[in-house]
Amino acid sequence: MALARRIIPCLDVKNGETVKGVNFVGLRSAGNPVELGKAYSQAGADELVFLDITASFEGRKTFTEMVTRVAEAINIPFTVGGGINELADVERLLYAGADKVSVNSAALRRPELIEEIATQFGSQVCVCAIDARHDEDGWHCYLKGGRERTERGLFEWAREAQERGAGEILFTSMDHDGVKTGYANEALAQLADNLNIPVIASGGAGKKEHFRDAFLLGKADAALAASVFHFGEIAIPELKKYLHDEGIDVRL
């Protein structure tokens, strides 16, 4: 029996407040992370993702105190990412209240980090986040919050992350981020076909149909979104009822 598809709000946090941009730039404030997290937990979100979006770029540690405050306010699984470079970072965030950690830039630079996390804490703790853009020569992975291109291809890196022990792939299409025209469903479906771990879709949600398409066309296991939730464009209970009516298995 297939697992229910998950709806995951994402808190992109910078300097202690939630922000949202388009194509990774032009950030505007979206509110207090603790209050938003609590509201999403109460609204029926399946999980919450908290990303300290400038931690890798600025080379500092994720704001641990904020993680603790969010964790205390919610009762759903909680994934935290940003500036995780070593096992001590993972341990600190799990101790602060995270259930999973999301690794991105550090794992691309040192893929062994995925194995270390999976060995020490279990694969279920390790989410490999991939920010990728469809360039002229195909899908490429980017570092440092989308600032720096690598020569790693999306699909081969996702497969390697799985082989090294990642429990999930969180794939953000940089081309689709914040533009609200739908997820990168072709790439999502290719990931789903190539992997046997869950794939979380990220980047592009603008209306309820986009979530449906991510599940049906993109074969995603979960769909992550930010601005449509933060700015009240889509309510999670309404979204879940819509998906249920479309024949998609969700937790109501």
mmCIF file of C-alpha atoms in Angstrom:
data_model
loop_
_atom_site.group_PDB
_atom_site.id
_atom_site.type_symbol
_atom_site.label_atom_id
_atom_site.label_comp_id
_atom_site.label_asym_id
_atom_site.label_seq_id
_atom_site.Cartn_x
_atom_site.Cartn_y
_atom_site.Cartn_z
ATOM 1 C CA MET A 1 0.000 0.000 0.000
ATOM 2 C CA ALA A 2 1.382 3.402 -1.038
ATOM 3 C CA LEU A 3 1.992 5.999 1.634
ATOM 4 C CA ALA A 4 -0.226 9.071 1.714
ATOM 5 C CA ARG A 5 1.192 12.011 -0.222
ATOM 6 C CA ARG A 6 2.517 14.769 2.001
ATOM 7 C CA ILE A 7 2.002 18.533 1.958
ATOM 8 C CA ILE A 8 5.014 20.379 3.390
ATOM 9 C CA PRO A 9 5.210 24.135 4.036
ATOM 10 C CA CYS A 10 8.744 25.507 3.906
ATOM 11 C CA LEU A 11 10.083 28.294 6.086
ATOM 12 C CA ASP A 12 13.033 29.981 4.380
ATOM 13 C CA VAL A 13 14.579 31.892 7.263
ATOM 14 C CA LYS A 14 17.046 34.772 7.090
ATOM 15 C CA ASN A 15 18.093 36.797 10.132
ATOM 16 C CA GLY A 16 15.333 35.228 12.205
ATOM 17 C CA GLU A 17 12.391 35.973 9.913
ATOM 18 C CA THR A 18 10.670 33.986 7.186
ATOM 19 C CA VAL A 19 11.361 35.313 3.680
ATOM 20 C CA LYS A 20 10.338 34.374 0.158
ATOM 21 C CA GLY A 21 11.652 35.358 -3.253
ATOM 22 C CA VAL A 22 11.456 34.403 -6.923
ATOM 23 C CA ASN A 23 14.159 32.272 -8.563
ATOM 24 C CA PHE A 24 16.115 32.507 -5.285
ATOM 25 C CA VAL A 25 16.343 36.353 -5.342
ATOM 26 C CA GLY A 26 14.211 39.379 -4.416
ATOM 27 C CA LEU A 27 13.399 38.241 -0.888
ATOM 28 C CA ARG A 28 10.491 39.754 1.045
ATOM 29 C CA SER A 29 9.348 39.154 4.593
ATOM 30 C CA ALA A 30 6.672 36.518 5.202
ATOM 31 C CA GLY A 31 6.429 36.544 8.981
ATOM 32 C CA ASN A 32 7.605 34.981 12.212
ATOM 33 C CA PRO A 33 8.858 31.382 11.783
ATOM 34 C CA VAL A 34 7.496 30.211 15.150
ATOM 35 C CA GLU A 35 4.013 31.603 14.523
ATOM 36 C CA LEU A 36 3.923 30.279 10.954
ATOM 37 C CA GLY A 37 5.129 26.841 12.023
ATOM 38 C CA LYS A 38 2.480 26.626 14.723
ATOM 39 C CA ALA A 39 -0.246 27.723 12.302
ATOM 40 C CA TYR A 40 0.786 25.135 9.697
ATOM 41 C CA SER A 41 0.941 22.380 12.284
ATOM 42 C CA GLN A 42 -2.591 23.243 13.397
ATOM 43 C CA ALA A 43 -3.825 23.511 9.781
ATOM 44 C CA GLY A 44 -2.922 19.913 8.994
ATOM 45 C CA ALA A 45 0.474 20.171 7.307
ATOM 46 C CA ASP A 46 2.160 16.765 7.237
ATOM 47 C CA GLU A 47 5.667 18.068 7.904
ATOM 48 C CA LEU A 48 7.538 21.347 8.194
ATOM 49 C CA VAL A 49 10.840 22.290 6.578
ATOM 50 C CA PHE A 50 12.984 25.091 8.036
ATOM 51 C CA LEU A 51 15.895 26.311 5.896
ATOM 52 C CA ASP A 52 18.405 28.864 7.091
ATOM 53 C CA ILE A 53 18.928 30.085 3.541
ATOM 54 C CA THR A 54 22.081 32.128 4.081
ATOM 55 C CA ALA A 55 23.872 29.776 6.470
ATOM 56 C CA SER A 56 25.959 28.023 3.812
ATOM 57 C CA PHE A 57 26.704 31.245 1.951
ATOM 58 C CA GLU A 58 27.730 33.150 5.064
ATOM 59 C CA GLY A 59 29.502 30.129 6.548
ATOM 60 C CA ARG A 60 27.702 30.225 9.884
ATOM 61 C CA LYS A 61 25.683 27.717 11.864
ATOM 62 C CA THR A 62 21.926 27.395 11.684
ATOM 63 C CA PHE A 63 20.076 29.471 14.237
ATOM 64 C CA THR A 64 19.688 26.746 16.865
ATOM 65 C CA GLU A 65 17.556 28.701 19.298
ATOM 66 C CA MET A 66 14.987 29.416 16.576
ATOM 67 C CA VAL A 67 14.882 25.709 15.725
ATOM 68 C CA THR A 68 14.062 24.888 19.343
ATOM 69 C CA ARG A 69 11.306 27.496 19.476
ATOM 70 C CA VAL A 70 9.704 26.181 16.273
ATOM 71 C CA ALA A 71 10.014 22.553 17.425
ATOM 72 C CA GLU A 72 8.263 23.377 20.687
ATOM 73 C CA ALA A 73 5.361 24.996 18.793
ATOM 74 C CA ILE A 74 4.575 22.131 16.396
ATOM 75 C CA ASN A 75 3.601 18.458 16.590
ATOM 76 C CA ILE A 76 4.566 17.284 13.081
ATOM 77 C CA PRO A 77 7.880 15.995 11.672
ATOM 78 C CA PHE A 78 10.408 18.812 11.370
ATOM 79 C CA THR A 79 13.294 19.010 8.893
ATOM 80 C CA VAL A 80 16.040 21.624 9.326
ATOM 81 C CA GLY A 81 18.713 22.654 6.833
ATOM 82 C CA GLY A 82 21.353 25.296 6.304
ATOM 83 C CA GLY A 83 25.044 25.310 7.168
ATOM 84 C CA ILE A 84 25.242 21.621 8.088
ATOM 85 C CA ASN A 85 28.827 20.559 7.430
ATOM 86 C CA GLU A 86 29.613 17.853 9.972
ATOM 87 C CA LEU A 87 28.038 15.374 12.366
ATOM 88 C CA ALA A 88 28.272 17.837 15.256
ATOM 89 C CA ASP A 89 25.893 20.158 13.358
ATOM 90 C CA VAL A 90 23.418 17.311 12.880
ATOM 91 C CA GLU A 91 23.616 16.315 16.524
ATOM 92 C CA ARG A 92 23.061 19.915 17.648
ATOM 93 C CA LEU A 93 19.946 20.307 15.477
ATOM 94 C CA LEU A 94 18.450 16.960 16.469
ATOM 95 C CA TYR A 95 19.034 17.911 20.092
ATOM 96 C CA ALA A 96 17.339 21.257 19.400
ATOM 97 C CA GLY A 97 14.209 19.455 18.185
ATOM 98 C CA ALA A 98 14.675 18.608 14.503
ATOM 99 C CA ASP A 99 13.535 15.161 13.332
ATOM 100 C CA LYS A 100 15.543 15.255 10.094
ATOM 101 C CA VAL A 101 18.287 17.377 8.595
ATOM 102 C CA SER A 102 18.580 18.624 5.046
ATOM 103 C CA VAL A 103 22.051 18.738 3.513
ATOM 104 C CA ASN A 104 22.814 20.447 0.234
ATOM 105 C CA SER A 105 26.036 22.374 -0.465
ATOM 106 C CA ALA A 106 28.125 20.436 2.060
ATOM 107 C CA ALA A 107 27.038 17.081 0.625
ATOM 108 C CA LEU A 108 27.914 18.148 -2.912
ATOM 109 C CA ARG A 109 31.332 19.247 -1.743
ATOM 110 C CA ARG A 110 31.883 16.160 0.432
ATOM 111 C CA PRO A 111 29.457 13.342 -0.464
ATOM 112 C CA GLU A 112 30.748 11.179 2.418
ATOM 113 C CA LEU A 113 28.736 13.436 4.746
ATOM 114 C CA ILE A 114 25.562 11.610 3.654
ATOM 115 C CA GLU A 115 27.071 8.245 4.608
ATOM 116 C CA GLU A 116 28.234 9.615 7.956
ATOM 117 C CA ILE A 117 24.772 10.955 8.822
ATOM 118 C CA ALA A 118 23.020 7.763 7.697
ATOM 119 C CA THR A 119 25.440 5.563 9.626
ATOM 120 C CA GLN A 120 25.303 7.629 12.816
ATOM 121 C CA PHE A 121 21.624 8.593 12.914
ATOM 122 C CA GLY A 122 19.849 6.459 10.273
ATOM 123 C CA SER A 123 18.852 7.170 6.666
ATOM 124 C CA GLN A 124 15.485 8.519 7.800
ATOM 125 C CA VAL A 125 17.278 11.522 9.333
ATOM 126 C CA CYS A 126 19.130 12.494 6.132
ATOM 127 C CA VAL A 127 17.303 14.509 3.476
ATOM 128 C CA CYS A 128 19.494 15.388 0.486
ATOM 129 C CA ALA A 129 18.310 18.730 -0.887
ATOM 130 C CA ILE A 130 19.213 19.466 -4.490
ATOM 131 C CA ASP A 131 18.887 22.910 -6.061
ATOM 132 C CA ALA A 132 19.096 22.412 -9.823
ATOM 133 C CA ARG A 133 18.599 24.499 -12.934
ATOM 134 C CA HIS A 134 17.901 23.337 -16.466
ATOM 135 C CA ASP A 135 20.837 24.851 -18.348
ATOM 136 C CA GLU A 136 21.576 24.513 -22.065
ATOM 137 C CA ASP A 137 23.535 21.336 -21.335
ATOM 138 C CA GLY A 138 20.914 19.753 -19.071
ATOM 139 C CA TRP A 139 20.006 19.775 -15.383
ATOM 140 C CA HIS A 140 22.879 20.919 -13.154
ATOM 141 C CA CYS A 141 23.186 21.126 -9.377
ATOM 142 C CA TYR A 142 23.953 24.456 -7.733
ATOM 143 C CA LEU A 143 25.707 25.342 -4.472
ATOM 144 C CA LYS A 144 25.344 28.104 -1.896
ATOM 145 C CA GLY A 145 21.646 28.819 -2.278
ATOM 146 C CA GLY A 146 21.784 28.726 -6.066
ATOM 147 C CA ARG A 147 24.778 31.050 -6.436
ATOM 148 C CA GLU A 148 27.348 28.626 -7.802
ATOM 149 C CA ARG A 149 26.988 26.028 -10.567
ATOM 150 C CA THR A 150 28.612 22.620 -10.274
ATOM 151 C CA GLU A 151 29.305 20.056 -12.960
ATOM 152 C CA ARG A 152 27.170 17.490 -11.154
ATOM 153 C CA GLY A 153 24.077 16.457 -13.066
ATOM 154 C CA LEU A 154 20.779 16.302 -11.186
ATOM 155 C CA PHE A 155 19.979 12.665 -11.886
ATOM 156 C CA GLU A 156 23.396 11.140 -11.294
ATOM 157 C CA TRP A 157 23.836 13.125 -8.077
ATOM 158 C CA ALA A 158 20.400 12.077 -6.785
ATOM 159 C CA ARG A 159 21.251 8.430 -7.462
ATOM 160 C CA GLU A 160 24.614 8.752 -5.703
ATOM 161 C CA ALA A 161 22.933 10.434 -2.712
ATOM 162 C CA GLN A 162 20.534 7.495 -2.483
ATOM 163 C CA GLU A 163 23.384 4.989 -2.710
ATOM 164 C CA ARG A 164 25.252 6.818 0.056
ATOM 165 C CA GLY A 165 22.261 6.523 2.374
ATOM 166 C CA ALA A 166 20.004 9.558 1.940
ATOM 167 C CA GLY A 167 16.450 8.786 3.034
ATOM 168 C CA GLU A 168 14.758 11.357 0.800
ATOM 169 C CA ILE A 169 15.545 13.742 -2.049
ATOM 170 C CA LEU A 170 14.212 17.306 -1.845
ATOM 171 C CA PHE A 171 14.441 18.613 -5.408
ATOM 172 C CA THR A 172 13.993 22.342 -6.022
ATOM 173 C CA SER A 173 13.849 23.533 -9.610
ATOM 174 C CA MET A 174 15.474 26.962 -9.535
ATOM 175 C CA ASP A 175 13.745 27.871 -12.820
ATOM 176 C CA HIS A 176 10.343 27.234 -11.229
ATOM 177 C CA ASP A 177 11.040 28.689 -7.762
ATOM 178 C CA GLY A 178 8.500 31.342 -6.806
ATOM 179 C CA VAL A 179 7.095 31.843 -10.324
ATOM 180 C CA LYS A 180 3.943 29.817 -9.547
ATOM 181 C CA THR A 181 3.563 28.121 -12.924
ATOM 182 C CA GLY A 182 3.783 24.552 -11.634
ATOM 183 C CA TYR A 183 6.499 22.125 -10.580
ATOM 184 C CA ALA A 184 9.179 20.635 -12.852
ATOM 185 C CA ASN A 185 7.086 17.533 -13.411
ATOM 186 C CA GLU A 186 9.150 15.895 -16.155
ATOM 187 C CA ALA A 187 12.311 16.037 -14.063
ATOM 188 C CA LEU A 188 10.370 14.911 -10.989
ATOM 189 C CA ALA A 189 8.983 11.885 -12.824
ATOM 190 C CA GLN A 190 12.457 10.983 -14.054
ATOM 191 C CA LEU A 191 13.778 11.179 -10.494
ATOM 192 C CA ALA A 192 10.897 9.052 -9.219
ATOM 193 C CA ASP A 193 11.553 6.434 -11.894
ATOM 194 C CA ASN A 194 15.298 6.371 -11.141
ATOM 195 C CA LEU A 195 15.104 6.212 -7.342
ATOM 196 C CA ASN A 196 13.511 4.027 -4.696
ATOM 197 C CA ILE A 197 13.481 6.664 -1.953
ATOM 198 C CA PRO A 198 10.831 9.405 -1.633
ATOM 199 C CA VAL A 199 11.126 12.522 -3.781
ATOM 200 C CA ILE A 200 9.854 15.872 -2.471
ATOM 201 C CA ALA A 201 8.848 18.387 -5.145
ATOM 202 C CA SER A 202 9.818 22.005 -4.552
ATOM 203 C CA GLY A 203 9.566 25.152 -6.649
ATOM 204 C CA GLY A 204 6.589 26.323 -8.662
ATOM 205 C CA ALA A 205 3.375 25.929 -6.673
ATOM 206 C CA GLY A 206 0.845 28.594 -7.580
ATOM 207 C CA LYS A 207 -2.531 26.846 -7.424
ATOM 208 C CA LYS A 208 -4.063 23.620 -6.201
ATOM 209 C CA GLU A 209 -3.790 21.958 -9.612
ATOM 210 C CA HIS A 210 -0.015 22.269 -9.449
ATOM 211 C CA PHE A 211 0.076 20.024 -6.384
ATOM 212 C CA ARG A 212 -2.160 17.501 -8.113
ATOM 213 C CA ASP A 213 0.125 17.499 -11.159
ATOM 214 C CA ALA A 214 3.244 17.066 -9.019
ATOM 215 C CA PHE A 215 1.720 13.880 -7.599
ATOM 216 C CA LEU A 216 0.110 12.503 -10.764
ATOM 217 C CA LEU A 217 2.519 13.674 -13.486
ATOM 218 C CA GLY A 218 5.656 14.193 -11.406
ATOM 219 C CA LYS A 219 5.096 11.050 -9.302
ATOM 220 C CA ALA A 220 6.303 12.998 -6.240
ATOM 221 C CA ASP A 221 5.850 11.572 -2.759
ATOM 222 C CA ALA A 222 5.501 15.023 -1.203
ATOM 223 C CA ALA A 223 5.035 18.595 -2.391
ATOM 224 C CA LEU A 224 6.719 21.496 -0.661
ATOM 225 C CA ALA A 225 5.634 25.119 -1.030
ATOM 226 C CA ALA A 226 6.199 28.451 0.650
ATOM 227 C CA SER A 227 4.661 31.669 -0.645
ATOM 228 C CA VAL A 228 1.211 30.244 -1.523
ATOM 229 C CA PHE A 229 0.898 29.203 2.116
ATOM 230 C CA HIS A 230 2.666 32.175 3.731
ATOM 231 C CA PHE A 231 0.567 34.793 1.932
ATOM 232 C CA GLY A 232 -2.737 32.972 2.342
ATOM 233 C CA GLU A 233 -3.262 32.101 -1.326
ATOM 234 C CA ILE A 234 -3.931 28.417 -0.600
ATOM 235 C CA ALA A 235 -5.216 27.027 2.707
ATOM 236 C CA ILE A 236 -3.860 23.600 3.581
ATOM 237 C CA PRO A 237 -7.235 22.086 4.601
ATOM 238 C CA GLU A 238 -8.780 23.227 1.300
ATOM 239 C CA LEU A 239 -5.815 21.921 -0.655
ATOM 240 C CA LYS A 240 -6.042 18.520 0.991
ATOM 241 C CA LYS A 241 -9.779 18.277 0.362
ATOM 242 C CA TYR A 242 -9.190 19.169 -3.297
ATOM 243 C CA LEU A 243 -6.463 16.536 -3.657
ATOM 244 C CA HIS A 244 -8.633 13.939 -1.944
ATOM 245 C CA ASP A 245 -11.483 14.756 -4.349
ATOM 246 C CA GLU A 246 -9.005 14.312 -7.218
ATOM 247 C CA GLY A 247 -8.311 10.785 -6.036
ATOM 248 C CA ILE A 248 -4.971 11.452 -4.372
ATOM 249 C CA ASP A 249 -4.350 9.757 -1.040
ATOM 250 C CA VAL A 250 -3.691 12.455 1.571
ATOM 251 C CA ARG A 251 -4.162 12.613 5.331
ATOM 252 C CA LEU A 252 -7.270 14.699 5.982
#
